[in-house]
């Protein structure tokens, strides 16, 4: 498959071109694909166009839900869980008709900037969830602020320790970028994260943007961690349900619905479905979104020096924020 459209720079308006000419510029870890720094974060040019489209035209409805994340930190899982929580009850009579059994979570909860708004200012949003619409995004909170400033919509942010996210991203890119990755160096990729010059980076500013928003407005933004979901899934999914104003009833809990939803959205279940073994979105194959799903897989890929470097950077950047990753 070729490089996804959101990584290219061939579909931007003159206005966006003018903007880019005034921004700090750099290249990605391959030294090939362009990055520009808009309001403190690095984007490929087409993605910046999508972000501007979102900023200027996307206005969520009060009941909408946005699943936000830095790439490879649990997006697919959270999209599935959010969808399953909000839409539960609809498929009790025919559980075999549940949309998560026949459609990938990225179809049911589509990305704003790299999908719906990438090439258009006013996409058709009528088919995305009913009555509550659900969207995904990788942009930092600052970039959403304009869109959501008058809306009590819910923002679900999922984060993960950076070491696992880097490894997950590297392996994912080696799958979807295939020949474009020929000769790519993991060391250079790793360094780009440490410098913060990476797609949607710097990571620490991304997580901090949502962390602070969740502290300031806990009814509007929830901050979740991949590691917590792995460690105590029942506690975390109930926390999420309450935040989304659809807490589990006693009856639901007694009937085992919490575990049913967790099972439906589990890596094992989703990755074995035909709908997730075939098909693609934005030139990314669905099957590549599912891998090990473990905490601490970085130990198999990072040297102890690399691990220390990330730990030191994160310690410095998050100091005083109250946010910690294991
Ligand atoms: P995205 O940002 O490109 O959408 P995202 O879903 O955030 O990707 O990240 C993929 C990671 O989540 C993979 O982690 P790994 O490489 O360390 O294995 C993938 O395995 C994991 N993942 C995907 N679906 C699930 C799930 N249902 N439960 C737990 N982990 C999952």
Short mmCIF file of C-alpha atoms and ligand atoms in Angstrom, two decimals:
data_model
loop_
_atom_site.label_atom_id
_atom_site.label_comp_id
_atom_site.label_asym_id
_atom_site.label_seq_id
_atom_site.Cartn_x
_atom_site.Cartn_y
_atom_site.Cartn_z
CA UNK A 1 0.00 0.00 0.00
CA UNK A 2 1.18 3.50 -0.64
CA UNK A 3 1.76 6.11 2.04
CA UNK A 4 -1.59 7.29 3.47
CA UNK A 5 -3.00 10.56 2.16
CA UNK A 6 -2.71 12.28 5.52
CA UNK A 7 1.09 11.96 5.31
CA UNK A 8 1.27 13.65 1.92
CA UNK A 9 1.32 17.33 1.01
CA UNK A 10 -0.61 17.31 -2.25
CA UNK A 11 -4.07 18.38 -1.15
CA UNK A 12 -3.91 21.73 0.56
CA UNK A 13 -5.52 25.07 -0.20
CA UNK A 14 -3.59 28.22 -1.05
CA UNK A 15 -4.52 29.52 2.40
CA UNK A 16 -2.96 26.46 4.02
CA UNK A 17 0.14 26.81 1.80
CA UNK A 18 0.51 30.43 2.91
CA UNK A 19 0.16 29.39 6.53
CA UNK A 20 2.76 26.64 6.14
CA UNK A 21 5.24 29.08 4.62
CA UNK A 22 5.17 30.98 7.92
CA UNK A 23 5.65 27.91 10.17
CA UNK A 24 8.72 26.07 11.47
CA UNK A 25 9.37 23.13 9.12
CA UNK A 26 11.16 19.80 9.46
CA UNK A 27 11.17 16.28 8.00
CA UNK A 28 10.01 13.04 9.56
CA UNK A 29 12.43 10.32 10.73
CA UNK A 30 12.81 9.11 7.14
CA UNK A 31 14.07 12.52 6.12
CA UNK A 32 11.46 12.46 3.35
CA UNK A 33 8.00 13.43 4.50
CA UNK A 34 7.36 17.06 5.39
CA UNK A 35 6.30 18.20 8.84
CA UNK A 36 5.24 21.67 9.94
CA UNK A 37 4.78 22.97 13.44
CA UNK A 38 1.38 24.57 13.99
CA UNK A 39 0.66 25.97 17.47
CA UNK A 40 3.37 23.82 19.02
CA UNK A 41 2.68 20.44 17.36
CA UNK A 42 4.06 18.69 14.27
CA UNK A 43 1.83 17.63 11.39
CA UNK A 44 2.13 16.43 7.82
CA UNK A 45 0.74 19.10 5.48
CA UNK A 46 -2.44 17.30 4.38
CA UNK A 47 -3.21 16.59 8.02
CA UNK A 48 -2.82 20.28 8.85
CA UNK A 49 -5.40 20.98 6.14
CA UNK A 50 -7.74 18.46 7.81
CA UNK A 51 -7.11 20.08 11.20
CA UNK A 52 -7.93 23.54 9.84
CA UNK A 53 -11.11 22.15 8.32
CA UNK A 54 -12.06 20.69 11.72
CA UNK A 55 -11.16 23.88 13.54
CA UNK A 56 -13.25 26.03 11.21
CA UNK A 57 -16.20 23.78 10.46
CA UNK A 58 -16.68 20.95 12.99
CA UNK A 59 -19.12 21.83 15.77
CA UNK A 60 -20.16 18.86 17.90
CA UNK A 61 -23.67 18.48 19.19
CA UNK A 62 -24.13 18.52 22.96
CA UNK A 63 -24.48 14.76 23.15
CA UNK A 64 -21.53 13.89 20.89
CA UNK A 65 -18.45 12.02 22.07
CA UNK A 66 -14.89 12.51 20.90
CA UNK A 67 -12.34 9.76 21.51
CA UNK A 68 -8.97 11.51 21.55
CA UNK A 69 -5.49 10.02 21.75
CA UNK A 70 -1.88 10.24 20.70
CA UNK A 71 -1.31 7.55 18.03
CA UNK A 72 -0.82 3.96 19.24
CA UNK A 73 -1.95 4.56 22.81
CA UNK A 74 -5.21 2.58 22.76
CA UNK A 75 -7.39 4.42 20.25
CA UNK A 76 -8.96 1.33 18.65
CA UNK A 77 -9.77 -0.18 22.05
CA UNK A 78 -11.33 3.01 23.41
CA UNK A 79 -13.36 3.56 20.26
CA UNK A 80 -14.75 0.03 20.58
CA UNK A 81 -15.47 0.39 24.31
CA UNK A 82 -17.12 3.79 23.92
CA UNK A 83 -19.28 2.57 21.06
CA UNK A 84 -20.26 -0.60 22.94
CA UNK A 85 -21.13 1.35 26.10
CA UNK A 86 -23.22 4.01 24.41
CA UNK A 87 -25.04 1.72 22.01
CA UNK A 88 -25.70 -1.06 24.54
CA UNK A 89 -29.26 -2.10 24.86
CA UNK A 90 -29.93 -1.70 21.16
CA UNK A 91 -28.82 -5.18 20.25
CA UNK A 92 -30.03 -7.23 23.24
CA UNK A 93 -32.58 -9.09 21.15
CA UNK A 94 -30.10 -9.75 18.34
CA UNK A 95 -26.57 -9.67 19.75
CA UNK A 96 -25.29 -11.20 16.50
CA UNK A 97 -26.24 -7.93 14.78
CA UNK A 98 -23.90 -5.84 16.90
CA UNK A 99 -22.03 -3.42 14.58
CA UNK A 100 -18.71 -4.17 16.27
CA UNK A 101 -18.98 -7.72 14.92
CA UNK A 102 -19.15 -6.55 11.33
CA UNK A 103 -17.34 -3.20 11.25
CA UNK A 104 -13.96 -1.99 12.40
CA UNK A 105 -14.03 0.54 15.30
CA UNK A 106 -12.39 3.16 13.05
CA UNK A 107 -15.40 2.96 10.72
CA UNK A 108 -17.92 3.22 13.56
CA UNK A 109 -16.00 6.03 15.26
CA UNK A 110 -14.24 7.81 12.37
CA UNK A 111 -11.30 10.15 12.75
CA UNK A 112 -12.04 13.83 12.23
CA UNK A 113 -8.82 15.29 10.81
CA UNK A 114 -7.29 12.28 9.02
CA UNK A 115 -10.55 10.89 7.68
CA UNK A 116 -13.84 12.86 7.65
CA UNK A 117 -12.37 16.36 7.28
CA UNK A 118 -9.11 15.46 5.52
CA UNK A 119 -10.33 16.45 2.10
CA UNK A 120 -13.54 18.33 2.80
CA UNK A 121 -14.92 21.10 4.95
CA UNK A 122 -18.42 19.75 5.40
CA UNK A 123 -18.51 15.94 5.41
CA UNK A 124 -21.77 14.09 5.80
CA UNK A 125 -21.98 13.18 9.49
CA UNK A 126 -25.47 11.71 9.45
CA UNK A 127 -24.39 8.08 9.56
CA UNK A 128 -22.11 8.21 12.55
CA UNK A 129 -23.96 6.93 15.59
CA UNK A 130 -27.45 7.61 16.73
CA UNK A 131 -28.60 9.47 18.71
CA UNK A 132 -25.08 10.17 20.03
CA UNK A 133 -22.39 10.61 17.40
CA UNK A 134 -18.87 9.44 18.10
CA UNK A 135 -15.68 10.70 16.50
CA UNK A 136 -11.98 10.06 16.92
CA UNK A 137 -9.07 12.48 16.85
CA UNK A 138 -5.31 12.55 17.38
CA UNK A 139 -5.08 16.33 17.78
CA UNK A 140 -4.01 17.88 21.10
CA UNK A 141 -6.69 19.50 23.24
CA UNK A 142 -5.70 23.03 22.16
CA UNK A 143 -6.70 22.21 18.59
CA UNK A 144 -10.16 21.01 19.62
CA UNK A 145 -10.86 23.97 21.84
CA UNK A 146 -12.32 26.18 19.13
CA UNK A 147 -14.68 23.40 18.01
CA UNK A 148 -15.89 22.41 21.46
CA UNK A 149 -15.83 25.74 23.27
CA UNK A 150 -19.62 26.10 23.43
CA UNK A 151 -20.37 22.40 23.74
CA UNK A 152 -20.75 20.16 26.78
CA UNK A 153 -19.83 17.19 24.54
CA UNK A 154 -17.74 14.45 26.12
CA UNK A 155 -14.07 13.97 25.35
CA UNK A 156 -12.52 10.59 26.19
CA UNK A 157 -8.72 10.74 26.15
CA UNK A 158 -6.63 7.58 26.34
CA UNK A 159 -2.91 7.64 26.99
CA UNK A 160 -0.17 5.04 27.36
CA UNK A 161 3.43 4.94 28.42
CA UNK A 162 5.53 6.44 25.67
CA UNK A 163 7.97 3.52 25.41
CA UNK A 164 5.21 1.09 24.41
CA UNK A 165 3.65 3.68 22.10
CA UNK A 166 6.96 4.19 20.26
CA UNK A 167 7.44 0.45 19.77
CA UNK A 168 3.85 -0.01 18.66
CA UNK A 169 4.19 2.86 16.17
CA UNK A 170 7.46 1.55 14.74
CA UNK A 171 6.02 -1.92 14.14
CA UNK A 172 2.81 -0.46 12.70
CA UNK A 173 4.75 1.74 10.27
CA UNK A 174 6.90 -1.16 9.16
CA UNK A 175 3.68 -2.88 8.16
CA UNK A 176 1.82 -0.09 6.43
CA UNK A 177 4.69 1.85 4.92
CA UNK A 178 6.52 -1.28 3.81
CA UNK A 179 8.89 -0.27 0.99
CA UNK A 180 8.95 3.37 2.14
CA UNK A 181 10.56 2.09 5.36
CA UNK A 182 13.44 0.48 3.48
CA UNK A 183 16.65 1.52 5.26
CA UNK A 184 14.74 3.26 8.07
CA UNK A 185 16.50 3.33 11.40
CA UNK A 186 14.75 2.60 14.69
CA UNK A 187 17.39 4.72 16.45
CA UNK A 188 16.50 7.76 14.31
CA UNK A 189 12.77 7.10 14.80
CA UNK A 190 13.33 6.90 18.54
CA UNK A 191 15.35 10.11 18.59
CA UNK A 192 12.59 11.96 16.73
CA UNK A 193 10.24 11.18 19.65
CA UNK A 194 12.82 12.33 22.20
CA UNK A 195 13.16 15.62 20.32
CA UNK A 196 9.38 15.87 20.07
CA UNK A 197 9.61 16.28 16.29
CA UNK A 198 7.18 13.55 15.32
CA UNK A 199 3.67 13.36 13.88
CA UNK A 200 1.26 14.87 16.48
CA UNK A 201 4.22 15.35 18.85
CA UNK A 202 5.62 16.33 21.24
CA UNK A 203 4.01 13.47 23.15
CA UNK A 204 4.34 15.14 26.57
CA UNK A 205 2.60 18.33 25.48
CA UNK A 206 -0.17 16.21 23.95
CA UNK A 207 -0.87 14.25 27.13
CA UNK A 208 -0.52 17.34 29.30
CA UNK A 209 -3.05 19.26 27.20
CA UNK A 210 -5.75 16.68 27.98
CA UNK A 211 -4.53 16.04 31.52
CA UNK A 212 -4.97 19.71 32.41
CA UNK A 213 -8.33 19.89 30.62
CA UNK A 214 -9.54 16.84 32.57
CA UNK A 215 -8.55 18.47 35.88
CA UNK A 216 -10.16 21.76 34.95
CA UNK A 217 -13.37 20.27 33.60
CA UNK A 218 -13.82 16.65 34.70
CA UNK A 219 -17.36 16.45 33.34
CA UNK A 220 -16.12 17.40 29.87
CA UNK A 221 -12.82 15.49 29.60
CA UNK A 222 -11.86 12.11 31.05
CA UNK A 223 -8.22 11.01 31.13
CA UNK A 224 -7.76 7.26 30.87
CA UNK A 225 -4.64 5.12 30.78
CA UNK A 226 -4.11 1.98 28.70
CA UNK A 227 -2.24 0.39 31.61
CA UNK A 228 -5.15 1.01 34.03
CA UNK A 229 -7.57 -0.54 31.56
CA UNK A 230 -5.39 -3.63 31.36
CA UNK A 231 -4.98 -3.83 35.15
CA UNK A 232 -8.54 -3.13 36.29
CA UNK A 233 -10.81 -3.23 33.24
CA UNK A 234 -14.09 -3.43 35.19
CA UNK A 235 -13.28 -0.42 37.35
CA UNK A 236 -12.20 1.63 34.35
CA UNK A 237 -15.12 0.77 32.09
CA UNK A 238 -17.56 1.67 34.87
CA UNK A 239 -15.71 4.96 35.34
CA UNK A 240 -16.05 5.59 31.61
CA UNK A 241 -19.76 4.71 31.61
CA UNK A 242 -20.40 7.18 34.44
CA UNK A 243 -18.48 9.90 32.67
CA UNK A 244 -20.55 9.31 29.52
CA UNK A 245 -23.74 9.68 31.58
CA UNK A 246 -24.72 6.08 30.98
CA UNK A 247 -23.72 4.29 34.22
CA UNK A 248 -24.42 0.58 34.54
CA UNK A 249 -27.62 -0.20 36.40
CA UNK A 250 -27.58 -2.82 39.14
CA UNK A 251 -29.51 -5.13 36.85
CA UNK A 252 -26.98 -4.70 34.09
CA UNK A 253 -24.11 -5.44 36.43
CA UNK A 254 -25.86 -8.52 37.82
CA UNK A 255 -26.56 -9.79 34.32
CA UNK A 256 -22.82 -9.74 33.54
CA UNK A 257 -23.03 -6.95 30.95
CA UNK A 258 -19.77 -5.32 32.09
CA UNK A 259 -17.83 -8.48 31.29
CA UNK A 260 -19.76 -8.99 28.04
CA UNK A 261 -18.72 -5.57 26.78
CA UNK A 262 -15.12 -6.15 27.82
CA UNK A 263 -15.14 -9.47 25.99
CA UNK A 264 -16.72 -7.99 22.87
CA UNK A 265 -14.03 -5.27 22.76
CA UNK A 266 -11.11 -7.50 23.70
CA UNK A 267 -8.10 -7.67 21.43
CA UNK A 268 -8.61 -11.39 21.03
CA UNK A 269 -12.24 -11.05 19.97
CA UNK A 270 -11.86 -8.05 17.68
CA UNK A 271 -8.71 -9.26 15.95
CA UNK A 272 -10.34 -12.60 15.11
CA UNK A 273 -13.35 -11.08 13.39
CA UNK A 274 -13.45 -11.22 9.62
CA UNK A 275 -14.32 -7.49 9.56
CA UNK A 276 -10.97 -6.72 11.18
CA UNK A 277 -8.89 -9.23 9.23
CA UNK A 278 -9.73 -7.67 5.90
CA UNK A 279 -10.40 -4.13 4.73
CA UNK A 280 -8.64 -0.85 5.31
CA UNK A 281 -9.07 2.82 6.08
CA UNK A 282 -6.89 5.71 4.83
CA UNK A 283 -4.59 3.07 3.25
CA UNK A 284 -4.12 1.41 6.65
CA UNK A 285 -5.14 -2.24 6.88
CA UNK A 286 -7.48 -3.00 9.77
CA UNK A 287 -5.51 -6.06 10.80
CA UNK A 288 -2.45 -3.92 11.53
CA UNK A 289 -4.27 -2.10 14.33
CA UNK A 290 -4.18 -5.29 16.40
CA UNK A 291 -0.94 -6.78 17.70
CA UNK A 292 0.16 -7.90 21.16
CA UNK A 293 -1.66 -5.37 23.30
CA UNK A 294 0.73 -5.82 26.21
CA UNK A 295 2.09 -3.46 28.81
CA UNK A 296 5.89 -3.39 28.80
CA UNK A 297 6.58 -4.81 25.33
CA UNK A 298 9.18 -2.02 25.04
CA UNK A 299 11.53 -4.27 27.04
CA UNK A 300 11.87 -6.44 23.94
CA UNK A 301 12.84 -3.52 21.71
CA UNK A 302 14.52 -0.68 23.64
CA UNK A 303 18.03 -0.76 25.09
CA UNK A 304 18.38 0.24 28.73
CA UNK A 305 19.94 3.53 27.57
CA UNK A 306 16.92 4.26 25.36
CA UNK A 307 14.52 3.45 28.20
CA UNK A 308 16.44 5.73 30.55
CA UNK A 309 16.43 8.52 28.01
CA UNK A 310 12.63 8.40 27.69
CA UNK A 311 12.17 8.11 31.45
CA UNK A 312 14.36 11.17 31.98
CA UNK A 313 12.58 13.24 29.32
CA UNK A 314 9.15 12.30 30.66
CA UNK A 315 10.18 12.96 34.25
CA UNK A 316 11.38 16.41 33.29
CA UNK A 317 8.41 17.31 31.11
CA UNK A 318 5.69 16.04 33.45
CA UNK A 319 7.28 17.37 36.65
CA UNK A 320 4.79 19.22 38.81
CA UNK A 321 1.78 18.17 36.73
CA UNK A 322 0.67 15.29 38.95
CA UNK A 323 0.63 13.00 35.91
CA UNK A 324 2.76 9.86 36.03
CA UNK A 325 3.19 6.80 33.82
CA UNK A 326 4.32 3.49 35.29
P1 LIG B 1 -4.10 4.14 16.30
O1 LIG B 1 -3.70 5.29 17.15
O2 LIG B 1 -3.31 4.04 15.03
O3 LIG B 1 -5.57 4.04 16.08
P2 LIG B 1 -4.08 2.37 18.56
O4 LIG B 1 -5.31 1.58 18.51
O5 LIG B 1 -4.02 3.52 19.49
O6 LIG B 1 -3.66 2.82 17.09
O7 LIG B 1 -2.87 1.46 18.98
C1 LIG B 1 -2.71 0.13 18.60
C2 LIG B 1 -2.24 -0.60 19.84
O8 LIG B 1 -3.39 -0.94 20.62
C3 LIG B 1 -1.55 -1.90 19.50
O9 LIG B 1 -0.63 -2.10 20.57
P3 LIG B 1 0.68 -3.00 20.43
O10 LIG B 1 1.34 -2.63 19.16
O11 LIG B 1 1.52 -2.67 21.65
O12 LIG B 1 0.21 -4.40 20.46
C4 LIG B 1 -2.72 -2.88 19.54
O13 LIG B 1 -2.32 -4.21 19.73
C5 LIG B 1 -3.50 -2.36 20.73
N1 LIG B 1 -4.92 -2.73 20.67
C6 LIG B 1 -5.76 -2.68 19.59
N2 LIG B 1 -6.98 -3.10 19.93
C7 LIG B 1 -6.93 -3.44 21.23
C8 LIG B 1 -7.89 -3.98 22.15
N3 LIG B 1 -9.13 -4.25 21.78
N4 LIG B 1 -7.48 -4.20 23.43
C9 LIG B 1 -6.22 -3.93 23.83
N5 LIG B 1 -5.26 -3.43 23.01
C10 LIG B 1 -5.61 -3.19 21.71
#
